[in-house]
Phi, psi and omega in degrees: 000323170281350157303337194283301207305318189290332187283327169311291193314337182281312163309323171318298201297305159344283212305291183307307223275315191288327180090023189216117163283342174280337200298139158246141185205097183306121177286104174292119199308339160322305177306329194284326176289356178281182164294140199311303203309314205276318190299319184277340165292343183260334173277319194294334166294323160283328151311299201283007170266305175308329161266328174274354178211164187282087183299317169302338162321284175335291167314284195317302173329299163306296181276019150299306193308306176276002159289333216230003149102012173301131152316092205303302171311329201286295158332289218277348185288305194303348164278333158327293177305312209286348201266328176293338177281332186292309190243005191275348153326284182295331191285325163286327164294319182293315184211108217294323184286344155307335182295318186302300188312334174284303167335291177287341180288313171303325165290350167273334167272341155297340187260337185270317200250025188289008176250307155336295151359298189270353191278320178229161177304310212274323167315298182294014187271312171309292198313323205259345141308311178290329195261346165274338190285298171309287188272315210097356181278156186253142171250288173248114158268034174266341179266353167320299204293357177285313179306312194281322175318295192313302196283349164286009167280345160323325173247019169275145155230044174255126194283315172331291176310292183320300180305308161332302226278330188286316192267320164295335190265334194263344181246018179250312184265359158254291213289323178277354176256142189277126167311149175283341177261014162266081147274169179071040196204114178264117206246087146314113166270334183306150178073342173278111148298133159291310152069024168307305179280007194258312173297269218318328197265312178296349189228041205259315170297346191257003216255110169307166168260172197220145174293178182270140176221122183316104190249126136264104190309356187266321178281322189052043192248082171253080192327289202299355188265003207280337194038075175096320195273007152233183174298152171280355205268353171290327159358130178217165192253144194252133199236109172298161181279180182272344162288331169302314182291318151346307190248009179315295182328300183304296189326300190289357174289300171327281185294343195233356187109172180314158150285088185281020203268131135326139193292315180296349165272289190325318176303295181305322169313295191314322178296306209284292204285323187284110214192133188066247159271018179274324180321148175077346185287186180215157172252141172230104170264125198221106164310352171112167181284343165287354182224020153212027152302123156293336185222138180289127148223177189315328199294324193279323170313316179288320184274006172272342159274351163285323193278311187323296182302302210274333169304295196298340182296316197290303163301347190271300184272041173325303182306275182316322143338308210254009143284314188294340192289296162337307188289306185301282186321281190319308170310327203267316211290290191285354181256001150307317204291308159346281156318302179270026159297119205292134176237134176285124185251130147286134185229200181237000168198167180113218184282117182318135156237110181336310165325330189257344184300347161340305205301325189320133160071008190242310202217158189272016167294124181257346189278079173243041180231170121266131174247116155332110164242165170209096184292150153270162192249024163242039193222052187225147178221121192238136173250114164266074217262134165235141150324089193242037168276210210258337180313337226250000194291318168325313194258350191293339173307300185302322181279328145299333176302306172323311189281327197303289244270323184297303191307299189309299184299332205274339190257319176279342164266003185086014167274144187271141194185143178257146172244135203198143163207155208243154177188143179262120159224157189044216172272021170254124168289123148280124166250123178244097204261100178313307175225120168288150164343290178279355187280167187273186170317336180290335192283334185300328173279005152273002152324300185293008165276337214271135207208158184230145204191160182029227210243176159209142193256067201281333179294315189287266183006300171284342190274314175318291173329294178308345203261308199281340182285326197303290186337313190290141187280349172323129152336300224245114162275128178214127177260124167256139181219138185254086167229182187298326189083014192225096158268123220198092184223094179264358201258109187227133180283151178310318157332295205278324199293349168319264177304333185250099177291312172252127200280146193274090157191194176062217173294315187307297160307316182310331179278329199271319186293316171311315183307300189320302164328294185312306154351281175331290189289351192266323186300327191100032170244118171309128197229113178240144186241109167279096186305103162222092141221223181267157178281345180276349178279343189308304186318318180309312194276334162310321167284345192270299182244012180085213179264338184270076168207125187289155203210080197269092153312322181207126184325316167301354194222031197285298195300328172279313164318275160338294171316284189331294163336311176277319170303310190318312205292322175317286182327305207297000000 
């Protein structure tokens, strides 16, 4: 009853401020649990933006960014700050009491979310913005240019200006920001152009449209990104419209590269892999847009820029990377040499041991001979599978570097391996093959084409990658999975949406991914998870991989941690 009254008050407030009684907005449950001032001000912002700006322009921009792999929770947080700056003076001039509500709401947020503000760079940006708005305090001089850029929206009347500002802040505060726990790596963004505006403009024609979907820019509530922290019953699919679904395969080929499988193999893989909860999903195996596209387009230009940035980080950290590669490859070589060393063991046949002849007629011991054993050092194949979803954007150079270290070390140790990135868009799970088992070491650098986009259906990607690993002639097989412990696939084409009752995210997705890992281990495929995500997702990573996962705090120790596991698998 209390919640219904609160919901009615918020709806009436929206109508009053927007002066549009046809305006209908779904109020997130999280808003009803906040302090009255915070909930009221969120609704005031929403109504004011509807009144003073073209809200459809911002909604289209937001959907477009999420579709291209932007992290929704970060994008929506930055959007709220920009919207507040754009509307608060306008609405306070007309309704003076709103200024007091705003002040109380900001103070409540500062008090209630004190821990969150110290967690990430973008949360800290919100903290600095609130302090500046309330007390005109400059908390961090390095972030001051961003705060002033947001504050400059006070005088704009254009929704396009708001979108441009959101885009610039997002690329600066998120995509070029490294989490503190990735120590030991140097990232100099000076002189690196994000090219965000040009890229988005160039890709405009290839972007399918969405069905109308409510995305609340003011609550910060994004259920499908919570990864088990909230009830999965609240998670929702983001649906592509019919037209977009029909052209999805063409869109996938244009933006991710053409399928490299022959039709019969493609059909077989589809039939065997896309079963159970992955029914109505599709698999797309590609070499990437730089290797099988006939002509250049906006996407190929974008991937080239990403590769240049990743290579820039590699060159800047060349000595550290080289040290990791040599250390890991030497550990692997020593482990393989250990396997080739001749080992003498007691046997019932072989070379007779004179000192054991006394057992004849006196004991039942028949092990009177010595026999040499020598294992084959070429009976290993390794699959390196990398999460290439949008949540990896801000650390994509680091993830590419980790993948390169593993691949180059395996190449030096002459261990056959494949490196594949995966993401999911609509009904398609895309496997981008950077390096195949038979490629030479020159192909290792293709990993620097790695970038994050869209969603990730980990269970299906692992299942498909294992199919390729099973076909390798080597007796012993290892899969290394670099992921953030956050399987999440919430953009669905119409066909899949009809059959998938539970969105692939939160605990539902974690359990499915863990099941696929157990199936691999039951087939004697060793699996190592390398954690490349936020610390708060460690619990999910443990559920998926059990004790066999590596949490890399310091990139300089990367080779030792991964090498310890691989050496153990080779020598046992």
